[in-house]
Structure formats: structure tokens, C-alpha cells
Coordinates of C-alpha atoms in Angstrom, one line a residue:
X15 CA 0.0 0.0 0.0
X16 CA 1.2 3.4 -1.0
X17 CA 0.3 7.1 0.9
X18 CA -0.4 10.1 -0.6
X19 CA -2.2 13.7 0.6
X20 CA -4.4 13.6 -2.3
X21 CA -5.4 11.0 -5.2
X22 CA -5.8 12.7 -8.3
X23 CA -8.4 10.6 -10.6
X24 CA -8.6 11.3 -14.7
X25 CA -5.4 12.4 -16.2
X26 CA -6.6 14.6 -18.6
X27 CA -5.7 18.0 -19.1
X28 CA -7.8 19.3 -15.7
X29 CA -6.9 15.8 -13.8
X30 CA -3.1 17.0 -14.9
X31 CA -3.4 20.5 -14.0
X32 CA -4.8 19.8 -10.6
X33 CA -2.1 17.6 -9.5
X34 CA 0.5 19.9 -10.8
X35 CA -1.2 23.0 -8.4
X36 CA -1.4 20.6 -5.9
X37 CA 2.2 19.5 -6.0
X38 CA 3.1 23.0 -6.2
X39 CA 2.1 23.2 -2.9
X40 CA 3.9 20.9 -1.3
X41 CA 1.3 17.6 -1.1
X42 CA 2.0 14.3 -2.2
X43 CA 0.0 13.6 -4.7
X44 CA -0.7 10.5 -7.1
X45 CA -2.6 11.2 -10.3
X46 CA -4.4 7.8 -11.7
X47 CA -5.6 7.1 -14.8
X48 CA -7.0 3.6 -17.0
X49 CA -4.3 5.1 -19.9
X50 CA -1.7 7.4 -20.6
X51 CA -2.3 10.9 -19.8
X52 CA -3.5 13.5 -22.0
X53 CA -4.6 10.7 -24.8
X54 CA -8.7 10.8 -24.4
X55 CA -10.9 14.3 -24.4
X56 CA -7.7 16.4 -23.8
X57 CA -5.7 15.0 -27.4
X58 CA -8.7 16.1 -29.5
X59 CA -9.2 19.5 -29.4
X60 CA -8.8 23.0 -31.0
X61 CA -5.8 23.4 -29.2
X62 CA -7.3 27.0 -28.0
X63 CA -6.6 28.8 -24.8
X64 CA -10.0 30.8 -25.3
X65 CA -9.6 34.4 -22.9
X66 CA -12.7 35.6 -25.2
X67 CA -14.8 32.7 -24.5
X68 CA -16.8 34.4 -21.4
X69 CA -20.1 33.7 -22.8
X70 CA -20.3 29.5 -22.9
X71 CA -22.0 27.9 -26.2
X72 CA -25.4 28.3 -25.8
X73 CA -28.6 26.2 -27.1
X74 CA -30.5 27.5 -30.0
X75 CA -33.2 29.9 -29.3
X76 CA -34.5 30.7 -32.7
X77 CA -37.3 28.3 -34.0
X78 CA -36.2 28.9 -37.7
X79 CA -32.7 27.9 -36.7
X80 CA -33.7 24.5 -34.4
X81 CA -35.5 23.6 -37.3
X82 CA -32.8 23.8 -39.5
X83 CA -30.6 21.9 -37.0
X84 CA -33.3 19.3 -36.9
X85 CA -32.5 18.4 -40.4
X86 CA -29.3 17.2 -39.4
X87 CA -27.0 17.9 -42.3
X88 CA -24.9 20.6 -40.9
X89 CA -21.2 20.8 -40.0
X90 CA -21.4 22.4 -36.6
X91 CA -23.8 19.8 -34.9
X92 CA -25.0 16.4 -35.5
X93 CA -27.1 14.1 -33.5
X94 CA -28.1 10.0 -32.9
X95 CA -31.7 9.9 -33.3
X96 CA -31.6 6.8 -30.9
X97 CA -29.7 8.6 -28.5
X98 CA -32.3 11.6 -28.6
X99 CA -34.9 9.6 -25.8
X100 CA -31.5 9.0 -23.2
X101 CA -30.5 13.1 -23.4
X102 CA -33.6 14.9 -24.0
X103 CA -33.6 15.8 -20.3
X104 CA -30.0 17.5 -20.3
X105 CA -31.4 19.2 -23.8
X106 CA -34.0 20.3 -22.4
X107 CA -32.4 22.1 -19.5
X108 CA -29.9 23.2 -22.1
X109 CA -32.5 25.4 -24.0
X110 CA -33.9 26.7 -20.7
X111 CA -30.2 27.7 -19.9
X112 CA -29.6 29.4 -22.9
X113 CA -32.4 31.8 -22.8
X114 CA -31.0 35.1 -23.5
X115 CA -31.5 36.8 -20.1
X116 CA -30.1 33.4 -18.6
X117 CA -27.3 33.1 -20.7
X118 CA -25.8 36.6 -19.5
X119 CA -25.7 35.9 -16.0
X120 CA -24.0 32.7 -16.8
X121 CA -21.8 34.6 -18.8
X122 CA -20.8 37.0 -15.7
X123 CA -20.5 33.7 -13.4
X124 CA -18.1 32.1 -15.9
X125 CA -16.1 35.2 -16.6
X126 CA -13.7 34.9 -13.3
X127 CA -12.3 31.3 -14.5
X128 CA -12.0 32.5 -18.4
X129 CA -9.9 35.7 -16.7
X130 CA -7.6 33.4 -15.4
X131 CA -7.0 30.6 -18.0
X132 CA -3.6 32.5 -19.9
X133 CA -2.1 33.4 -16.4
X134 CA -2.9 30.3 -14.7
X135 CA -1.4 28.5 -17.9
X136 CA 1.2 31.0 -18.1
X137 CA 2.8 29.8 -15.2
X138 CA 3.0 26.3 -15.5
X139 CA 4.2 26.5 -19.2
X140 CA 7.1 28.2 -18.0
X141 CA 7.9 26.0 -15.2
X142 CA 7.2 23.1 -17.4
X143 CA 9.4 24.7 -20.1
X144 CA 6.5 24.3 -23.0
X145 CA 6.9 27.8 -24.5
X146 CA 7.9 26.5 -27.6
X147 CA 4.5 24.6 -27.9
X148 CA 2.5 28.5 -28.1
X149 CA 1.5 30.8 -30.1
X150 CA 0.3 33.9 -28.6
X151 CA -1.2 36.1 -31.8
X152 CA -4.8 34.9 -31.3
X153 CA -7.2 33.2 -33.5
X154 CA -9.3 34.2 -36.7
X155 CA -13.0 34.1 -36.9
X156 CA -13.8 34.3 -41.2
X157 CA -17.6 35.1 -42.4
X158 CA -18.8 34.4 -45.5
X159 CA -22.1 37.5 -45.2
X160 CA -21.8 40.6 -44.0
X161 CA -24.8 40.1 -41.8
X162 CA -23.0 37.5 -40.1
X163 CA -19.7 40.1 -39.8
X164 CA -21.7 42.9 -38.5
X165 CA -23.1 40.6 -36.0
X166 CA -20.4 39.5 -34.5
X167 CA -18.7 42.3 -34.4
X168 CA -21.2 43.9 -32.3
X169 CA -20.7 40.9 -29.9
X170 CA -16.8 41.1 -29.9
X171 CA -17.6 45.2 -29.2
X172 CA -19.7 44.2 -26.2
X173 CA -17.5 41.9 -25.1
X174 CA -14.7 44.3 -25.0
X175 CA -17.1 46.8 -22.9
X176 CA -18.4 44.7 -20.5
X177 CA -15.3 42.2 -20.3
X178 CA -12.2 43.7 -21.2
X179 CA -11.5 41.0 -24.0
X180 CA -9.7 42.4 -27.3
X181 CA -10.4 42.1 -31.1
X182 CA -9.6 43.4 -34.2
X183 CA -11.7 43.4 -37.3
X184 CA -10.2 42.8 -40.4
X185 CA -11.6 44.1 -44.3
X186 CA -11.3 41.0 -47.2
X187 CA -8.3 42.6 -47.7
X188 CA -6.7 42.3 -44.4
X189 CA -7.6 38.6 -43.9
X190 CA -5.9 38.1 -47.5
X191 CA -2.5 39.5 -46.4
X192 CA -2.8 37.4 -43.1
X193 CA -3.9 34.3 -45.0
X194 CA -2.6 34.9 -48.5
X195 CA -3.9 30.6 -49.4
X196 CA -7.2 31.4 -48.2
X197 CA -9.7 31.7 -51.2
X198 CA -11.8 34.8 -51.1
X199 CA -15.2 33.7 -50.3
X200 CA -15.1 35.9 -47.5
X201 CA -16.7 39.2 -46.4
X202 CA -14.3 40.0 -43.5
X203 CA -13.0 38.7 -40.3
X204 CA -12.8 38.7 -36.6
X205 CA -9.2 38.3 -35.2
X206 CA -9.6 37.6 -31.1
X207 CA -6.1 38.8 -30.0
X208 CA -5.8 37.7 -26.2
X209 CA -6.4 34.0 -27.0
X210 CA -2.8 31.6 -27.1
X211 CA -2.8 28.7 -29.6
X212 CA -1.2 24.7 -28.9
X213 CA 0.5 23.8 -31.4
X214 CA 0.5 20.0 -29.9
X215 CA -2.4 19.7 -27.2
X216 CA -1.0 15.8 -26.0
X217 CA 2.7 17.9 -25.9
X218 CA 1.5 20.4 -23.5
X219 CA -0.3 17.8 -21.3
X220 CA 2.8 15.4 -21.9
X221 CA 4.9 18.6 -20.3
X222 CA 2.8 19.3 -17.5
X223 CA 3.0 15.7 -16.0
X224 CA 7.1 15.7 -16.1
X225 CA 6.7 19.2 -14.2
X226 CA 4.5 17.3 -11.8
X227 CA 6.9 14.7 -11.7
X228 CA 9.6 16.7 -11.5
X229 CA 7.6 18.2 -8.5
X230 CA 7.7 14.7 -6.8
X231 CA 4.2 13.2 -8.4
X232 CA 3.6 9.8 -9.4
X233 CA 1.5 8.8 -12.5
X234 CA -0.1 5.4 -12.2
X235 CA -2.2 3.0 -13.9
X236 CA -5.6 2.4 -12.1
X237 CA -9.0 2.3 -11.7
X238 CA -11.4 4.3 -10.9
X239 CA -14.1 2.3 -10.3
X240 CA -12.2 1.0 -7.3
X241 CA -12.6 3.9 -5.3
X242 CA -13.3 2.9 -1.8
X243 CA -14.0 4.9 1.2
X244 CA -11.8 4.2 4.1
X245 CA -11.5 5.1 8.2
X246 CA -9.2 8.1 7.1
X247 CA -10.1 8.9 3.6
X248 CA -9.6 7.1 0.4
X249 CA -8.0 3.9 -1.5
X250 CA -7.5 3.4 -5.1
X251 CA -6.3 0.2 -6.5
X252 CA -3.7 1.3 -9.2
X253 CA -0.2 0.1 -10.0
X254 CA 1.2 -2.7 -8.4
X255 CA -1.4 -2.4 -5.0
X256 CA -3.5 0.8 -3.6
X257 CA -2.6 4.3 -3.0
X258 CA -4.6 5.8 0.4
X259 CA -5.0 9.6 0.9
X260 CA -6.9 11.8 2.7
X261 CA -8.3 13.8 -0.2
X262 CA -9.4 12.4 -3.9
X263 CA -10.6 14.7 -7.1
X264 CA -12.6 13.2 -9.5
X265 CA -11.5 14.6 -12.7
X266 CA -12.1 12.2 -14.9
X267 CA -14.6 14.3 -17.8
X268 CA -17.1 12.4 -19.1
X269 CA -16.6 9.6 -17.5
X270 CA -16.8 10.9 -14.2
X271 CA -20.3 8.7 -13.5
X272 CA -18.3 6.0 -12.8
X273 CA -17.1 7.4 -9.4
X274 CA -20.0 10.0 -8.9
X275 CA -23.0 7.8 -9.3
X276 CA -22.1 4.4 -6.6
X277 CA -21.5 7.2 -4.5
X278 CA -24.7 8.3 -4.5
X279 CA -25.0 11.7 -6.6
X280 CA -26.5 12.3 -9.9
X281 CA -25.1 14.9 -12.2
X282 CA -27.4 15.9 -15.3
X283 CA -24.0 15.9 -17.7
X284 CA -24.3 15.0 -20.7
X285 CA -21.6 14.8 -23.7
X286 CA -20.7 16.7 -27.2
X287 CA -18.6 14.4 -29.1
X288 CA -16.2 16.0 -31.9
X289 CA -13.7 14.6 -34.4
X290 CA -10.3 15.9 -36.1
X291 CA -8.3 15.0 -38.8
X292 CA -5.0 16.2 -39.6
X293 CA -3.8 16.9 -43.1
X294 CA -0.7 17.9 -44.9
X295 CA -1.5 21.1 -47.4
X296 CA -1.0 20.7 -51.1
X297 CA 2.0 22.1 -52.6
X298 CA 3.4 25.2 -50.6
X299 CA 0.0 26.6 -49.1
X300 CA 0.8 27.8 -45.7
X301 CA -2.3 28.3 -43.1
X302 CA -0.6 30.8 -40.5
X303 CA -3.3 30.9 -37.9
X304 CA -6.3 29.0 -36.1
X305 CA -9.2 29.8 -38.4
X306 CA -13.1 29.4 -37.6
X307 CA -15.2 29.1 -41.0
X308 CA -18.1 31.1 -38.5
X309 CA -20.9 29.7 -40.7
X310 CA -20.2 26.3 -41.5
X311 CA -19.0 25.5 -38.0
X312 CA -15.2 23.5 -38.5
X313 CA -11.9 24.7 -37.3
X314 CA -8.6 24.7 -39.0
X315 CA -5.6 24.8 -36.9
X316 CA -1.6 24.5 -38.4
X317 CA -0.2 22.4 -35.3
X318 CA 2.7 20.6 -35.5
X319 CA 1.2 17.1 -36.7
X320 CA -0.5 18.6 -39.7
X321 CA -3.6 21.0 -40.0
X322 CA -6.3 20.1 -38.0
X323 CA -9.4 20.0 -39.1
X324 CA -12.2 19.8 -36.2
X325 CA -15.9 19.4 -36.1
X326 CA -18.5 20.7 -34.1
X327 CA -20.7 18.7 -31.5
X328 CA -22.0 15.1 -32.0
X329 CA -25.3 14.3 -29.9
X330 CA -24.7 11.0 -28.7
X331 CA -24.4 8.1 -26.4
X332 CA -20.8 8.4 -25.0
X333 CA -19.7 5.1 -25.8
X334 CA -21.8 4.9 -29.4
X335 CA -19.4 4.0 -32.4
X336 CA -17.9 6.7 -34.4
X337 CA -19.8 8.4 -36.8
X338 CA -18.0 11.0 -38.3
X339 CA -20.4 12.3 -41.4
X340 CA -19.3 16.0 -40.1
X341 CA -15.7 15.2 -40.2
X342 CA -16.6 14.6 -44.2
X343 CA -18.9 17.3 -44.5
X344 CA -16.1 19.8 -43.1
X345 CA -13.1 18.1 -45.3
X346 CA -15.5 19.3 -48.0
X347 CA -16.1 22.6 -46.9
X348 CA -12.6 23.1 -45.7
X349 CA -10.8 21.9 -49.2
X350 CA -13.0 24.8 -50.8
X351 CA -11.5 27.5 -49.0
X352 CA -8.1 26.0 -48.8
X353 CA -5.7 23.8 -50.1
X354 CA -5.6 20.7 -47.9
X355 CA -3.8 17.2 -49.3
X356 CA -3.9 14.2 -48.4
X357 CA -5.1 12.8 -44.2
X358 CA -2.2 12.2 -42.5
X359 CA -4.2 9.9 -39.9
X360 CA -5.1 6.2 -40.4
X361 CA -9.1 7.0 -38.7
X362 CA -10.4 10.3 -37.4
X363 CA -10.1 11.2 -34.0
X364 CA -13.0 11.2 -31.8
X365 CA -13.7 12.4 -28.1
X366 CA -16.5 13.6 -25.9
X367 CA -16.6 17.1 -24.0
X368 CA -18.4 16.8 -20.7
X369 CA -21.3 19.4 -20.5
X370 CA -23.4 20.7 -17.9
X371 CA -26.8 22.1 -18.6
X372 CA -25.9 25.5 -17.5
X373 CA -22.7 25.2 -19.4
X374 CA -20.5 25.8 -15.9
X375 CA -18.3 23.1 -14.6
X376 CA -18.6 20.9 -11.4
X377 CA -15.9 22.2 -9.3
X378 CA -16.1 22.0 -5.4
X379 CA -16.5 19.8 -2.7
X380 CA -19.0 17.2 -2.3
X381 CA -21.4 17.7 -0.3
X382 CA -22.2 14.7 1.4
X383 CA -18.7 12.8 1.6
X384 CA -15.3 14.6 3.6
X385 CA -12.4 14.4 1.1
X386 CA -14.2 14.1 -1.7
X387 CA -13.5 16.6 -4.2
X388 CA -14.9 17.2 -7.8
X389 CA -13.5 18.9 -11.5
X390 CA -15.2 18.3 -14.6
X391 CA -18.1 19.2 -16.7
X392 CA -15.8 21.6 -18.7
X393 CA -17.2 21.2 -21.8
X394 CA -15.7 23.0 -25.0
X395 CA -13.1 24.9 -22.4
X396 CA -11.2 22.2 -21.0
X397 CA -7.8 23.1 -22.5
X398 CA -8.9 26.6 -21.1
X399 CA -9.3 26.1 -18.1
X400 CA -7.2 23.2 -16.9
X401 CA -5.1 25.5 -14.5
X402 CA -7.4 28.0 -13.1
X403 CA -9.7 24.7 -11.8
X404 CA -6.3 23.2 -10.5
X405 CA -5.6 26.2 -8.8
X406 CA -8.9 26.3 -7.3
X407 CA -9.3 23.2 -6.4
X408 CA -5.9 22.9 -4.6
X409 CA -6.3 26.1 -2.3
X410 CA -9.6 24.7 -1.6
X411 CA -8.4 21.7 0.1
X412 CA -5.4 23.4 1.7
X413 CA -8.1 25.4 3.5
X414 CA -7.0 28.6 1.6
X415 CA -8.6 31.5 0.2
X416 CA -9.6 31.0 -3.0
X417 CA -8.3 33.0 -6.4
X418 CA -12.4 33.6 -7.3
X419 CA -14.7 32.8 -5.6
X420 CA -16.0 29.0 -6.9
X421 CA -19.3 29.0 -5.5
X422 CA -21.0 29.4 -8.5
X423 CA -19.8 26.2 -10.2
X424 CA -20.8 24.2 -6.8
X425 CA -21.5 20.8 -7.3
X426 CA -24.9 21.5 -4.7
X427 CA -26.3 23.5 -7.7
X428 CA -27.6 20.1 -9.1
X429 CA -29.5 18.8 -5.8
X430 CA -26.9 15.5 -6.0

């Protein structure tokens, strides 16, 4: 048997983080996961760290526009119609969420953890010695209408008012000297300038667990569905026998169920599943930035495996096969507007974000159970805001003061 402060489950970007803060702060820790770190939700994404994303990706309000998304064709969303009868009650709380007047004071709720995702990262990248793996000149936002421009821009200004976030706008012409392989479809772009890019998302991770290492960690192989509760606190079975500690977070995204639910609480969370491809561009096309196509709904990102190509969300059982019909439908889109060759990947990628109806994470101490601590339900902003939960989290069990105040993202908020 093996002692530790605090057992760290889900090794994942946020299961990472939070081991690294902790560590940081003189515990013992052990972080535990069923595979190698960074390789499930945390691989997959846009490789964004998003300090403009204060308002969370809301639910369709717009009949005209649910319709349309009921046809599902599109790029940006795509749903199991078997799986609709299983998630119709996080949907449902979704919509009522999203309601403008809602939405807003989400927005405000959310903003303290977005203020702190480039600091919070800031530091551990230069610990860690990543720097190599960022790039700080923001990321593009390209529309195809000028209604959609206009729009947007008027959100970026209010943003900027009410937030402090930066943006410039950019004429055809500007996004053509930025992006000089980028057809001309388009009526003008957004650029978000605070936001820092990854060029290798499993990198950064993969840097992170040697700091926490390096910090006296240990990674090890485990279960955790073998979380017991003990006299004093905790015991995982993982590596050769079990690891006991005082404290355990649950990190573990959307698999988090598997610890929360024998324990007796019930979290409405339900999962957006997204795909990537990388590809190599033809000839000597050069993407220089992360680009959003705004109204298809795909991503293209120049990291150092190829450009990736990402979907939107995929409504569906978390453990369904893959079904990657927007993966093609983007290629398609994307090979329209730019140059890409051939895949450089034998399948696409797939990997489900963890969502909460209100679109806030679960991040706090259980309610019912000393020692038990949770961190997930980060949805689209896991990358994001891998740190700043850390951070949190840690100070919260060392008793401390807090760097925001956390109550919002409570895990009481769901009655569990």
C-alpha cells in the first residue's frame, strides 16, 4: 500500500493541472488514470486557450434555426436519433439555460475562471518549459455574409465593454495579407487577440506531468471504479497495489459517472462528441493561424502534426461508435477554401466534451462525503481552463482563500 495527501483521478488536461497545483504546494499527490495521460478528451481539441470565450456555447433559441438543426446535415452539430430519448432531459435544461437573459448571467458567473486561463497556464508552461509549444497572436474568426460580420462584431464590441476582452476586425483585404492561401469567399473577419494557440495539445499535457513529476508526483495506472471509502479517507487500487490519501478529485470528464453515481450523486451531464483529422497542405499553401469558417462551424488549426481540421458537436451516447459524417462534410467545406492534401491519420479522432446544462463546470467539494473533491463538466473549455480549476481546487483543500470565488460552479447546484 502506497500514501499520498491527495489522489488525483482522470489524467486529462484538468486531472493534470490539478495535480500539478497541488504539488506546487507541497502535497504528495498521485494522479491515476485507466491510460496514458493527455490521450482521451484532452488529445482532441482546437488546441485553443480561449480568454474571449466568457459567454459558454449556448442552445439554439430561434425556432427557424432549431429547425434547421433538426435536419441534421450541418457541419457544426450532429445528432443520434436513438440517443435523442436517453439526453432529452440534459437538452432540455440546455434550452432553458440558454435563454438570453439566462445566458448573461452565466456569462458573468463564468467570466472569473476565463480571466484566469492565460495566467494560470502562463505559469505552469514556463515552469514546465512548453513555451515553444504557443503561439500567442490569437485566433481568426472568417464570415462568408456581412450580416454575419456585422453581428459578430457587435458581440466582440460588447465583449470588450463589458469584459475587457480584445479584437480586431479585419476588411477581405486584411484577412488576405494574413492568409494569402485562403480563397476569397469571404466578407471579412474577426481576429480575437488575447487567446494563445497549442501547437500539440498531447505535448502540453505530456509537459505538465514531467513538471508534476519533476515536482515529486507519481503517474499510475488504475481504476477508478475501485474507489473505496476508508477510516481516514480514500484507497484506489492502481499500479502494483493501492494508493490511500486523505483527499481524492474526481476529474475524470465524461466519465466521471463511474465514481460520482455508486457514490450516490447524480449529475445531469451529458456529452458533445467532436472529431479531427490532420492533413498535410497541397504544394506550398501555408495556413498561418487557427481559423473558424463562423458559418459552417469546422476549425482549422496548423499544429505541429498537420492541419487540423475539427468538427463541431456530435449528440450522442458516450460510448456509441464513431460516426464522423461531419468530419466529411467539413473536409469538403474546408478543401473549398483552402488547399488541404492528403489525411495524414489512419481514422479520425474522436472524443467527448463533458457538458453541464448550464454550461458551468462541477468544481467544489462534495457535499455529502469529507475528502471528496470534484473537476469536470468543462465542456468546449477544458484546455482553457485546466489551470485556473487546478488552482482552485488545490487552495480549496489546503483550506486557503480561493483566487475567485467558486461557489457558482458548486456541485450542490444540481441537488446531487
Amino acid at each position: 500500500m502506497a500514501a499520498a495527501d491527495v489522489i488525483v483521478l482522470g489524467a486529462g488536461i484538468v486531472g493534470i493541472s490539478t495535480a500539478v497545483q497541488l504539488a506546487r504546494r507541497g502535497k504528495a499527490v498521485v494522479l491515476v488514470d485507466r491510460g496514458e495521460p493527455g490521450r482521451e478528451t484532452s488529445y482532441g481539441n482546437a488546441g485553443l486557450i480561449q480568454r474571449e470565450g466568457i459567454v459558454p456555447y449556448g442552445f439554439p433559441q430561434q425556432f427557424g434555426q432549431i429547425l434547421r438543426y433538426a435536419l441534421n446535415n450541418r457541419i457544426d452539430s450532429h445528432f443520434h436519433w436513438r440517443a435523442i430519448p436517453s439526453v432529452s432531459s440534459f437538452l432540455a435544461k440546455y434550452w432553458w439555460h440558454s435563454n438570453l437573459s439566462r445566458h448573461q448571467l452565466i456569462a458573468r458567473a463564468y467570466a472569473p475562471l476565463i480571466e484566469h486561463s492565460i495566467s494560470t497556464h502562463n505559469e505552469l508552461i514556463e515552469e514546465a518549459g512548453a513555451q515553444e509549444l504557443i503561439a500567442k497572436n490569437g485566433w481568426t474568426e472568417v464570415f462568408r455574409t456581412s450580416a454575419k460580420r456585422d453581428g459578430e462584431l457587435r458581440e466582440a464590441e460588447r465583449l470588450k465593454q463589458e469584459y475587457g476582452v480584445a479584437f480586431e476586425a479585419l476588411s477581405p483585404g486584411d484577412l488576405a495579407a494574413r492568409e494569402p492561401h485562403l480563397s476569397h469567399d469571404f466578407a471579412g473577419a474577426l481576429r480575437w487577440e488575447d487567446p494563445w494557440s497549442v501547437k500539440d495539445p498531447l505535448a502540453l499535457s505530456q509537459a505538465y506531468v514531467r513538471l508534476f513529476e519533476k515536482l515529486g508526483g507519481r503517474v499510475l495506472k488504475g481504476d477508478a471504479r475501485s474507489l473505496s471509502k476508508t477510516t481516514s479517507g480514500w484507497r484506489v487500487v492502481a499500479g502494483d497495489g493501492t494508493v490511500e490519501a486523505k483527499d481524492v478529485v474526481v476529474a475524470l470528464g465524461p466519465w466521471s459517472d463511474v465514481v460520482t453515481k455508486p457514490l450516490g450523486y447524480s449529475f445531469l451531464v451529458g456529452v458533445k462528441r467532436g472529431y479531427h483529422m490532420h492533413y498535410a497542405p497541397k504544394g506550398n499553401a501555408v495556413l498561418n493561424g487557427w481559423l473558424l469558417d463562423a458559418e459552417r462551424g469546422y476549425l482549422l488549426a496548423p499544429m505541429n502534426q498537420g492541419i487540423r481540421l475539427t468538427t463541431g458537436a456530435e449528440f450522442a451516447r458516450r460510448d456509441a461508435p464513431k460516426t464522423p459524417v461531419q468530419l466529411a462534410r467539413a473536409e469538403a467545406a474546408a478543401k473549398a477554401i483552402f488547399p488541404l492534401g492528403e489525411r495524414l491519420d489512419q481514422q479520425p479522432w474522436m472524443g467527448a466534451r463533458p457538458c453541464t446544462p448550464d454550461m458551468m463546470p462541477v468544481i467544489g467539494k462534495a457535499p455529502r462525503h469529507d475528502g471528496l473533491w470534484f473537476a469536470f463538466g468543462h465542456a468546449h473549455h477544458g484546455l482553457t481552463l485546466g489551470p485556473v480549476t487546478g488552482q482552485v481546487i488545490a487552495e480549496a483543500i489546503l483550506g486557503e482563500k480561493t483566487l475567485i470565488d467558486i461557489s457558482a460552479y458548486r456541485p450542490e447546484r444540481f441537488n446531487a
